[in-house]
XYZ file of C-alpha atoms in Angstrom:
591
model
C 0.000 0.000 0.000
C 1.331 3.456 -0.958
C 1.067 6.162 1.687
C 1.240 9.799 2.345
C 4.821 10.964 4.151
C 4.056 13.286 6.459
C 6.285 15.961 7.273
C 7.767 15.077 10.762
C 11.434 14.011 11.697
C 9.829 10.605 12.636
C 7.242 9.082 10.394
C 5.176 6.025 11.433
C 2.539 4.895 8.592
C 2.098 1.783 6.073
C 4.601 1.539 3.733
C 4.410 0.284 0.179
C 6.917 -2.745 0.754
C 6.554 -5.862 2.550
C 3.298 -5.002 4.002
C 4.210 -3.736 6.951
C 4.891 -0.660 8.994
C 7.996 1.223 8.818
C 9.379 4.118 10.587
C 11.771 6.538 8.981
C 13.976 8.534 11.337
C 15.264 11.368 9.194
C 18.628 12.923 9.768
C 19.118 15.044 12.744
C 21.877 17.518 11.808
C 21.513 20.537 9.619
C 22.042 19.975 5.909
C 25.149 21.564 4.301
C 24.857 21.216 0.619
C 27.982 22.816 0.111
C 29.617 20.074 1.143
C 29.932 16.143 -0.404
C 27.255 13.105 0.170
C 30.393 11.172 1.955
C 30.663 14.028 4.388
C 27.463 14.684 4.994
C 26.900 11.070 6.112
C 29.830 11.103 7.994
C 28.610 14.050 10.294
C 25.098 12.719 10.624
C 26.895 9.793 12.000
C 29.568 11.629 14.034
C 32.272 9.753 12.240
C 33.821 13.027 11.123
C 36.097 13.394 13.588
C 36.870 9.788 13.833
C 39.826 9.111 11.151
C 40.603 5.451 12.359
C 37.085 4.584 10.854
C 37.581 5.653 7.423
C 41.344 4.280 7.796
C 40.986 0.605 9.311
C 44.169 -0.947 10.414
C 45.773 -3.975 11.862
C 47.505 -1.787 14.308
C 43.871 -1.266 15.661
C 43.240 -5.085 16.719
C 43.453 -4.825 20.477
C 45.947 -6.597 22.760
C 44.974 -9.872 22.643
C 46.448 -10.390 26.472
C 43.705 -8.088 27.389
C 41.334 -10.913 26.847
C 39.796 -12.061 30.277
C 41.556 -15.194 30.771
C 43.352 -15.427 27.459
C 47.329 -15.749 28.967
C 46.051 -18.830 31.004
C 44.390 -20.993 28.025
C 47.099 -20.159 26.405
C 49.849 -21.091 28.732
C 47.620 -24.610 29.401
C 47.110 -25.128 25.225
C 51.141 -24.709 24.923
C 51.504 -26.867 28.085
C 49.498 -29.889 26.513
C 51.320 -29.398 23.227
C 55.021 -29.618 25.584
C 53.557 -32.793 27.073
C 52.551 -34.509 23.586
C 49.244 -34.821 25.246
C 45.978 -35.138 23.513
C 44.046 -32.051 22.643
C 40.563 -31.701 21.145
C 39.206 -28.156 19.834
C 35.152 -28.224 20.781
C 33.356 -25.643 18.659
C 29.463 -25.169 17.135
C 27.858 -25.787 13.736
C 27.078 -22.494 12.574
C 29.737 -20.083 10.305
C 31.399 -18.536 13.788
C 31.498 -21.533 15.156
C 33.213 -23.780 12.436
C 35.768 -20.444 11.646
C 36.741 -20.476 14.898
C 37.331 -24.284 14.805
C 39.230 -24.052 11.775
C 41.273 -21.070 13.185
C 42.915 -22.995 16.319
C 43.225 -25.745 14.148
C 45.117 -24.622 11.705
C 47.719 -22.571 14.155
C 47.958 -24.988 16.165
C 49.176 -27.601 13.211
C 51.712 -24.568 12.516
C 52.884 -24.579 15.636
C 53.927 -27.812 16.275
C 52.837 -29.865 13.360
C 54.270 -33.573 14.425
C 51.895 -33.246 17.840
C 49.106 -32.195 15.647
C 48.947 -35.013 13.188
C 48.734 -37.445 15.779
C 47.373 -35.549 18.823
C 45.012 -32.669 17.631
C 41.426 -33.100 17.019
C 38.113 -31.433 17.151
C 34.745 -31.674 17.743
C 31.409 -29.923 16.417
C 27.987 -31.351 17.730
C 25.072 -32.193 15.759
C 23.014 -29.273 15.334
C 19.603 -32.019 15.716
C 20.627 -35.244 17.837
C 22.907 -32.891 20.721
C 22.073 -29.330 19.919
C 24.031 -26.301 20.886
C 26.496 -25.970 23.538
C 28.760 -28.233 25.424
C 27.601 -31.840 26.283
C 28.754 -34.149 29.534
C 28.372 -36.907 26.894
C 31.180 -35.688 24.271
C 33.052 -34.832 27.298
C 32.790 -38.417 28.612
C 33.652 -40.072 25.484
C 37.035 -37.381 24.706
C 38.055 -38.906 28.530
C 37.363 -42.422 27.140
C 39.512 -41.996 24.437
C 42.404 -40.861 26.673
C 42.221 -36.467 25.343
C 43.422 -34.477 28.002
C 42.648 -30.908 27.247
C 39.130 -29.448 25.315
C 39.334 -26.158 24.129
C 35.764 -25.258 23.406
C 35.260 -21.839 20.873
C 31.912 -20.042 20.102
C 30.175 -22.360 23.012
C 30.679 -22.626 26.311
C 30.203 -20.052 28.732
C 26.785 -21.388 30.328
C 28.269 -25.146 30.819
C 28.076 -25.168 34.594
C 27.204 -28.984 34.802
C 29.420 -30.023 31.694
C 32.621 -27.972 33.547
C 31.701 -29.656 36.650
C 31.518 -32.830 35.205
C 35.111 -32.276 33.210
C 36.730 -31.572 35.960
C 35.754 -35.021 37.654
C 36.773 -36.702 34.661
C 40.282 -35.447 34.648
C 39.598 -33.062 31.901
C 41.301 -29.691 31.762
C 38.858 -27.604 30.040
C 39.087 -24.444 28.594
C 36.439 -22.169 27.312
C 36.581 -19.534 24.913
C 33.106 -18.078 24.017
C 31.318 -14.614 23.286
C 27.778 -15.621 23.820
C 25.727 -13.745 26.625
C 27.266 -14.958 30.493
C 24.645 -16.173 33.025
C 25.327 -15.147 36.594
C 27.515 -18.548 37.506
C 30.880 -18.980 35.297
C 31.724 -22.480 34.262
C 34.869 -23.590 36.855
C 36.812 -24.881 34.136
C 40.605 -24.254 34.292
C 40.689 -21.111 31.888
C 37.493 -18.427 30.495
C 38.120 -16.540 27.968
C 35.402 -14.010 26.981
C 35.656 -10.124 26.183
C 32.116 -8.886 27.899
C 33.032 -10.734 31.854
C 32.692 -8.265 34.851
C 35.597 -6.426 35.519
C 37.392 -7.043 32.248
C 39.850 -3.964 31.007
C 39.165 -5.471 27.123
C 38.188 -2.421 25.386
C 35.997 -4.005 23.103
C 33.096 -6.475 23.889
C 31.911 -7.046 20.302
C 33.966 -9.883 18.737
C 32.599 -12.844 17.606
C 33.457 -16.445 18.675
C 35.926 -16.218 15.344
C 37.489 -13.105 17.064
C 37.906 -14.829 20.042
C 39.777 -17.240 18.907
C 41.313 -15.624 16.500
C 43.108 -13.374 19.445
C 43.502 -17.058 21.305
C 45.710 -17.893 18.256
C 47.553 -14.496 18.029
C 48.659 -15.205 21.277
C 49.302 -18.703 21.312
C 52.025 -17.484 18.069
C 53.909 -15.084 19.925
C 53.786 -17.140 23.066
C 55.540 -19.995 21.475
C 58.092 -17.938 19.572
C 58.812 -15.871 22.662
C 58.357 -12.788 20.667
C 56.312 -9.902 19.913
C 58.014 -9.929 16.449
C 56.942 -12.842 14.528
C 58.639 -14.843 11.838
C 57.282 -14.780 8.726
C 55.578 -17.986 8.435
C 53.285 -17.675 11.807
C 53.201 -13.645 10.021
C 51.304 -14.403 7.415
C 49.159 -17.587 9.223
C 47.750 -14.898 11.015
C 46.889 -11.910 8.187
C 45.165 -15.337 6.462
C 43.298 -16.372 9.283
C 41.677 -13.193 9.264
C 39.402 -14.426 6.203
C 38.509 -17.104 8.356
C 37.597 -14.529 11.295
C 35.892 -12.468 8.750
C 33.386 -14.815 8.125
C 32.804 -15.564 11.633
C 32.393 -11.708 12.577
C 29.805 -11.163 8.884
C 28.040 -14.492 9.644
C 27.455 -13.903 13.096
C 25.894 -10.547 12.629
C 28.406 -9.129 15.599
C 28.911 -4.981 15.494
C 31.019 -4.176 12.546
C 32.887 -1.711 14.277
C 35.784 -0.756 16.470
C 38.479 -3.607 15.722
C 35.551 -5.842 14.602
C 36.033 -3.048 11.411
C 39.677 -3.752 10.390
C 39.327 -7.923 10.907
C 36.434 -7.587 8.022
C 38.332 -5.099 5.811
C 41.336 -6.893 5.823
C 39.758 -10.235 6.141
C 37.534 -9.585 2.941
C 40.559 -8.071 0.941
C 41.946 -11.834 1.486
C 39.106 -14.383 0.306
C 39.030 -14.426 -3.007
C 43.413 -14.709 -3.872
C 43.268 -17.176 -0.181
C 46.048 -19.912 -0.444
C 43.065 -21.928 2.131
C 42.635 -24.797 -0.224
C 39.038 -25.314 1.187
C 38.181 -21.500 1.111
C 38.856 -20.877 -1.919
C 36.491 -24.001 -3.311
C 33.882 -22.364 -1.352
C 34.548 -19.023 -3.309
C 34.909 -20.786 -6.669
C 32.105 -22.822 -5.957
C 29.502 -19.997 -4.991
C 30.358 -18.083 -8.107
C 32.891 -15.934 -6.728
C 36.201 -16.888 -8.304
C 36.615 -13.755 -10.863
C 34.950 -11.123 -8.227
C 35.687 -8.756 -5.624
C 34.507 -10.296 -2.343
C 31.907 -8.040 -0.471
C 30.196 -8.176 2.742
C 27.148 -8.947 0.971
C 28.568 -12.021 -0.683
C 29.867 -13.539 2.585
C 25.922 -13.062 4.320
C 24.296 -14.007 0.854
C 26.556 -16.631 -0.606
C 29.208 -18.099 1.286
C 27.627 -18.001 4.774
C 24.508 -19.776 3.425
C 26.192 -22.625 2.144
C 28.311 -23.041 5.325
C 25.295 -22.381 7.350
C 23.151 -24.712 5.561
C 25.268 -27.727 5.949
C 25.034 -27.587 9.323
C 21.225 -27.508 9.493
C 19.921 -30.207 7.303
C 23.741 -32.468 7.661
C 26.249 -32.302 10.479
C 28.831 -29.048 10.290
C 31.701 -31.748 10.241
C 31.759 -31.162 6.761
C 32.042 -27.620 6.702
C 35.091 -28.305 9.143
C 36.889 -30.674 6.653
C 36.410 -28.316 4.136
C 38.365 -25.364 6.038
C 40.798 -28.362 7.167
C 41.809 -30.149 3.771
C 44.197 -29.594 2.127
C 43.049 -32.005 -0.896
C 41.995 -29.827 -3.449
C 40.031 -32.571 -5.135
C 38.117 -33.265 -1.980
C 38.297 -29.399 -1.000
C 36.428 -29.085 -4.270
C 33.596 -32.421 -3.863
C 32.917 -30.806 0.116
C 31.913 -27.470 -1.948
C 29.902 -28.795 -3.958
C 28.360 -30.701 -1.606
C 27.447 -27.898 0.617
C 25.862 -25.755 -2.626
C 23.471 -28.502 -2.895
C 22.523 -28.980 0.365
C 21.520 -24.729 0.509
C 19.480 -25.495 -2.414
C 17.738 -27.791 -0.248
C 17.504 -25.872 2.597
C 16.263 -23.128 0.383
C 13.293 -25.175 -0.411
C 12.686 -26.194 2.817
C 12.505 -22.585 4.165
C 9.873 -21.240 1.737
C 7.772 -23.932 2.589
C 7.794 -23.587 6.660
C 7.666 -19.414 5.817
C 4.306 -20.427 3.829
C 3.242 -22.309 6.690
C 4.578 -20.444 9.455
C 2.456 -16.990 7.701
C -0.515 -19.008 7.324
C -0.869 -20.028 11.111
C 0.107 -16.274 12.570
C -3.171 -15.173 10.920
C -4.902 -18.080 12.156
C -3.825 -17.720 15.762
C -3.796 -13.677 15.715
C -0.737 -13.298 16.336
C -0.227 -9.701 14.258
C -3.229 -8.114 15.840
C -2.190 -5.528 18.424
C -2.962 -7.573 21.646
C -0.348 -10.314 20.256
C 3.216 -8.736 19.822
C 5.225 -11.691 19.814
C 4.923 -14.772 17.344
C 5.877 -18.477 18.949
C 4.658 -20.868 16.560
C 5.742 -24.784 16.550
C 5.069 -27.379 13.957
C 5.803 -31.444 13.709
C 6.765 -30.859 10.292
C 9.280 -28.525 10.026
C 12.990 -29.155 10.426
C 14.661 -27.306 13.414
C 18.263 -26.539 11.791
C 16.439 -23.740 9.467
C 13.497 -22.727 11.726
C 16.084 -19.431 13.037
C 16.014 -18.456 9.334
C 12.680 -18.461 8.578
C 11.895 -16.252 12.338
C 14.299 -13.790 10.629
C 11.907 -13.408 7.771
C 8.838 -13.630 9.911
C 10.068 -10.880 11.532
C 11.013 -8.489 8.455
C 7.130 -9.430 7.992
C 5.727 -8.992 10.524
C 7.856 -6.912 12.715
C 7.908 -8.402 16.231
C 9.716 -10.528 17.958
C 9.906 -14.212 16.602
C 9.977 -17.723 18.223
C 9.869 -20.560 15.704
C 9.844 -24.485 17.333
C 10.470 -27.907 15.371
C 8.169 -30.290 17.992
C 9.030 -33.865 18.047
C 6.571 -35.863 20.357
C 7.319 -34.738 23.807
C 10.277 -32.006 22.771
C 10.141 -28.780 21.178
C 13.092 -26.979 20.331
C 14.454 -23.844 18.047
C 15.373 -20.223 18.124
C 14.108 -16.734 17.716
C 14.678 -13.447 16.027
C 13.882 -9.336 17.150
C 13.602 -6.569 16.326
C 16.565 -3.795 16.756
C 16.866 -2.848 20.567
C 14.504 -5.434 21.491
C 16.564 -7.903 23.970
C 15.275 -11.030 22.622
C 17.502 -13.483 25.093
C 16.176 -11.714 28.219
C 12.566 -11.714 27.557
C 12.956 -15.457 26.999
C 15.002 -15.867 30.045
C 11.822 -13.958 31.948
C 10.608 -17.040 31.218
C 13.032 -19.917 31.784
C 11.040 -21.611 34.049
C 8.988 -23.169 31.401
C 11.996 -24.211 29.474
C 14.687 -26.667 29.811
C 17.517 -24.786 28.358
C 18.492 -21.341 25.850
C 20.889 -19.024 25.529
C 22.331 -17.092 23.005
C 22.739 -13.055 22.121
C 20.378 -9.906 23.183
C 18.914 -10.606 18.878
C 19.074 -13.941 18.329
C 18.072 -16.881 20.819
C 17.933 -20.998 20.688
C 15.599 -22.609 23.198
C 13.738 -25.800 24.012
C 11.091 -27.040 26.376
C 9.198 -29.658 27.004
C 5.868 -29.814 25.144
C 3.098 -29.801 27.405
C 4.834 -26.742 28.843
C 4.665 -24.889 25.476
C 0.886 -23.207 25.705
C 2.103 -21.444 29.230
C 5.665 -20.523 27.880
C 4.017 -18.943 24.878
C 1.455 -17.051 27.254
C 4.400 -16.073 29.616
C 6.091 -14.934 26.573
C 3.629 -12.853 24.917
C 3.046 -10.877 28.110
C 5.946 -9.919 28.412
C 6.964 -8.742 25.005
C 3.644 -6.774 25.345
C 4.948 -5.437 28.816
C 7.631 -4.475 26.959
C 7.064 -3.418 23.229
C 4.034 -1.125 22.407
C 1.909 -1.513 19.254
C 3.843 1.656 17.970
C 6.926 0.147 18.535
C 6.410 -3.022 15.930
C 7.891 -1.386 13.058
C 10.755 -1.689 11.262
C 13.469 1.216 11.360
C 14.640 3.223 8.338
C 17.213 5.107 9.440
C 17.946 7.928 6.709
C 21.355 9.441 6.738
C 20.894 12.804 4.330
C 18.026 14.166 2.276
C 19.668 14.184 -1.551
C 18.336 14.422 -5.136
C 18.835 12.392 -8.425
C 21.448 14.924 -9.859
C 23.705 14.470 -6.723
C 24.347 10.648 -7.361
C 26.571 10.186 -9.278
C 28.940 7.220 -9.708
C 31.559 8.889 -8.499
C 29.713 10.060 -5.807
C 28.277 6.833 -4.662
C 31.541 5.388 -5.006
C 33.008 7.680 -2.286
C 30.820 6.000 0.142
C 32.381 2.774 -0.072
C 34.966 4.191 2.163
C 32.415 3.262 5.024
C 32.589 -0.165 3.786
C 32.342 -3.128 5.118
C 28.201 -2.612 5.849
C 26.709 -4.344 8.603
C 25.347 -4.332 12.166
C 26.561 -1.378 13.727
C 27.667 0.109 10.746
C 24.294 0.485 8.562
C 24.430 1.044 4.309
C 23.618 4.269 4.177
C 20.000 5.317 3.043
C 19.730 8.696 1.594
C 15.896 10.183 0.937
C 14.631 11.489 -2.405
C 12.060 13.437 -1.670
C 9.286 14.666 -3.868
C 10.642 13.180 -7.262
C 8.018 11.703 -9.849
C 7.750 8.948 -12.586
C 9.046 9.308 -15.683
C 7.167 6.577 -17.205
C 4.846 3.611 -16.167
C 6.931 1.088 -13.461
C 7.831 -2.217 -14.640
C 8.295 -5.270 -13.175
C 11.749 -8.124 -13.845
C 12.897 -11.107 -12.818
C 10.823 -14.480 -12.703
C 7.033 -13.926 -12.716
C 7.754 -10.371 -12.569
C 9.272 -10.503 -8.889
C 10.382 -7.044 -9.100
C 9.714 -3.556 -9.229
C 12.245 -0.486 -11.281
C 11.023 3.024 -11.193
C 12.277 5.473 -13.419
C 12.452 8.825 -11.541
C 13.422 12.261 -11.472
C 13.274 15.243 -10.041
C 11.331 18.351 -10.648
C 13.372 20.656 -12.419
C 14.600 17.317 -14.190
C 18.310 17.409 -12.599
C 18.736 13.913 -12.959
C 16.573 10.777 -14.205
C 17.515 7.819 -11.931
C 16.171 3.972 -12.359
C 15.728 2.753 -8.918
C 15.426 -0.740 -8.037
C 12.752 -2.883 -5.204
C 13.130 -6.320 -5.150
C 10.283 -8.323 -4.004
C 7.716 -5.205 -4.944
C 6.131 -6.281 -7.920
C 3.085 -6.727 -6.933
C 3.091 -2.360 -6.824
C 3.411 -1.927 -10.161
C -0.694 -1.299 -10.192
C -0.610 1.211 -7.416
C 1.963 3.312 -9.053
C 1.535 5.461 -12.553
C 3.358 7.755 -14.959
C 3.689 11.408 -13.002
C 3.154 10.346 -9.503
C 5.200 12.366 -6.923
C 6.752 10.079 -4.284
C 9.377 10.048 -1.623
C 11.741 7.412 -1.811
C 14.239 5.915 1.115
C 16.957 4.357 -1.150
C 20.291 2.704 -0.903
C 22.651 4.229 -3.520
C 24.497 1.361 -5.603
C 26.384 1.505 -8.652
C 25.680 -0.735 -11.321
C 27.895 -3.626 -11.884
C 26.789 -4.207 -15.365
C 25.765 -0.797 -17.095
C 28.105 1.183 -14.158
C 25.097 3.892 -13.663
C 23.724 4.715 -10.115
C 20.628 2.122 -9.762
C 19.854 2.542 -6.007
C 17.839 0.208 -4.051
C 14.558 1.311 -2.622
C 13.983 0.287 1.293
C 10.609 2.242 1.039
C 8.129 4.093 -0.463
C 5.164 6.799 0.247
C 3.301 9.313 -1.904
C 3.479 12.757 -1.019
C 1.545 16.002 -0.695
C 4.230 17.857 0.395
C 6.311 20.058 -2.154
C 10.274 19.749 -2.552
């Protein structure tokens, strides 16, 4: 449904995409067109007096002995290595997880590469049969077979019982994790986390990838007894960082701070990466002959990862960032494209069905402002997927359960500044077990419990979110025009590249301009929506691109006057300015 905009710094009405409301927050300082789009962004975000941002470096990555913890697992890691004694690296199936696997691994096999061959293993559960998080049942078998020392990475830091239980079976164990802490620590032997009380890390944003990535920074210059590295554990590290890059992307962690120079070195490295099994992943997604963006890592290589892990077992995402068999670095590729296919599939059908029954229970009426929906059908490795679309829908907070006779288990999405894993930790005593980050959440409960943990839940999103706050955020950075974007004007603000959480693509508003011509529809069955448009006194003619809008092409018409929130891109193919429109209204109100 088109709309009118009216004139206030905050706007709240039904927007013409996706169905659902949207609130544009317009900018806040005072516009000085005397100056370029790249600085105007950069003082509506208050980055103009911040050079380090538009200048990432290495020599920003924070002391990794700053790390809570850190010195001692890595003093106990080299200790087991001096004593030739079993090791096993315990990490989780997603992209962080697997990336920070594949991290330790691989310095660890530098650093002492006889041990590792016959001592070094590692260990990712099954996302279905064990779930997230440490087990006592891995833990018993790793004693059985006579390991000594379990690292775990991305996992970890709410295994009270598992710790306990490690420690009476002669275990040393040794967590490294990033996920939010409960109020009791694990008593394992080292914890390594950036966010703990008290810490002096200046930066509590890194991903489980980060983590370890500063684990293996430290284990380096620990063995070599030096600051100054030699050249071989050098460059390790500076290739590692693709490796930590798609941890930090994947894992949707704040892409600032030193978070910002692991992804913009990390992404320069992907596509020319000597990693035998990253770069089948690259070749294999389509990726071979192109620069590697942000976008392509949370579009194509995360998915494939990612999807491995939720319909197979992440073990194969692991050999593939551990071969070094091209020919089998090459079959594990291809084997993961397929199985994203699949998972592809089996999203849109749960999304269908997942839509269908929020209607039927009410769950987007204004007395319902959370969505927990379960289903015996649908598959609980890609149920977190399909919340994060139910939630670009419908715009509240999403819980979406696979139930399997007497269990129901799978995780939940927000919305931005909603804390998703404490309102479902309001509720714990309904559930058997959760955790995860203030936006994204895993849980399961028992399934005569689920009609009181979905009341309990609902009241207190409600207690929490009002009806006006279930909308999705716009947040515009400058007011601009079609003559003012140009390529090389869009192309200036790539220097706030990489995009991502904490560090937005900018959207810039066109406001007022009108179609020059009727709007047509592309792509399969007409998917999508381009809008020629200019402005009044014809300063530019822009065509502007909305995926998933065709269905508007009847609302709109030759001469209509509309404000548009867009995303400025350059063309890869024609190299004009097509940007991306993130919304649409109509408009009364003259330029």
């Amino acid at each position: 449904m088109l709309t009118e905009s009216p004139s206030r710094r905050t706007s709240e009405t039904e927007p013409a995409l996706r169905g659902r409301s949207k609130r544009w927050l317009l900018p806040q300082t005072t516009p000085r067109p005397a100056t370029t789009l790249l600085e105007r962004v950069l003082c509506e975000r208050r980055l103009a007096e911040d050079p380090r941002f538009l200048e990432p470096s290495l020599h920003h990555l924070h002391d990794p002995s700053l790390l809570p913890g850190l010195e001692r697992a890595a003093e106990l890691i080299l200790q087991t290595v001096d004593r030739g004694d079993p090791l096993v690296v315990y990490g989780d199936y997603d992209v962080d997880g697997v990336t920070a696997t594949a991290i330790l691994i691989h310095t660890l096999r530098a650093l002492a590469p006889e041990w590792a061959s016959q001592r070094l293993t590692s260990y990712v559960p099954h996302r279905v049969s064990e779930g997230y998080g440490l087990h006592t049942e891995a833990l018993r078998s790793f004693a059985e077979q006579g390991i000594k020392t379990v690292v775990t990475v991305d996992c970890g830091i709410t295994a009270v019982e598992p710790a306990r239980a490690a420690r009476e079976l002669g275990l040393t164990l040794i967590v490294t994790d990033h996920h939010n802490a409960d109020e009791h620590l694990p008593d394992a032997a080292a914890v390594v986390h950036p966010g703990l009380a008290g810490s002096e890390y200046p930066f509590d944003g890194l991903c489980g990838a980060g983590v370890a990535y500063k684990l293996a920074w430290r284990l380096c210059t620990m063995h070599a007894k030096t600051q100054t590295l030699p050249k071989h554990l050098k460059s390790l590290l500076v290739e590692l960082l693709s490796f930590a890059t798609l941890g930090t992307i994947a894992d949707m962690v704040p892409l600032v701070d030193e978070n910002r120079a692991i992804a913009t070195f990390g992404l320069a490295r992907i596509r020319r990466t000597p990693l035998i099994g990253l770069r089948a992943l690259v070749r294999a997604s389509g990726l071979d002959n192109e620069k590697v963006g942000e976008e392509d890592v949370g579009f194509k290589l995360a998915p494939r990862l990612n999807a491995v892990g939720r319909l197979g077992h992440a073990r194969d995402a692991l050999e593939l960032f551990l071969t070094d068999d091209a020919a089998r670095a090459a079959e594990l590729a291809e084997l993961l494209s397929n199985v994203n296919d699949q998972r592809r599939a089996t999203e849109r059908r749960i999304f269908e069905q997942a839509c269908e029954m929020v209607g039927e229970a009410g769950m987007d009426t204004p007395e319902r402002r959370a969505i927990v929906l379960a289903h015996d059908e649908w598959h609980p490795g890609v149920v977190g997927i399909v919340a994060s679309r139910l939630v670009e829908r419908f715009a509240r907070p999403t819980l979406l359960l696979a139930r399997d006779g007497s269990a129901c288990k799978g995780s939940g999405r927000t919305l931005d500044g909603f804390n998703l894993h404490a309102a479902i930790g309001d509720c714990s005593e309904h559930l058997t077990r959760f955790g995860g980050h203030d936006a994204a959440a895993g849980l399961a409960l028992d399934a005569e419990n689920l009609d009181a943990f979905t009341a309990a839940f609902v009241e207190r999103v409600n207690s929490r979110l009002a009806q006006e706050d279930l909308a999705q955020t716009i947040r515009i950075d400058v007011e601009s025009n079609c003559g003012e974007l140009s390529p090389a004007a869009v192309r200036q603000l790539d220097a706030l590249r990489p995009f991502g959480r904490g560090n937005r693509p900018v959207v810039v508003l066109l406001r007022g301009v009108r179609l020059v011509g009727p709007p047509e529809t592309f792509g399969r069955e007409g998917a999508h929506l381009a809008l020629r448009v200019s402005d009044g006194d014809r300063r530019g003619t822009l065509r502007a691109i909305a995926w998933r809008a065709g269905g508007l092409r009847s609302s709109l018409y030759d001469g209509q006057q509309l404000d548009l929130a867009v995303r400025p891109e350059v063309s890869s193919f024609s190299g004009r300015v097509e940007p991306v429109i993130e919304d649409i209204r109509t408009t009364n109100t003259p330029i």
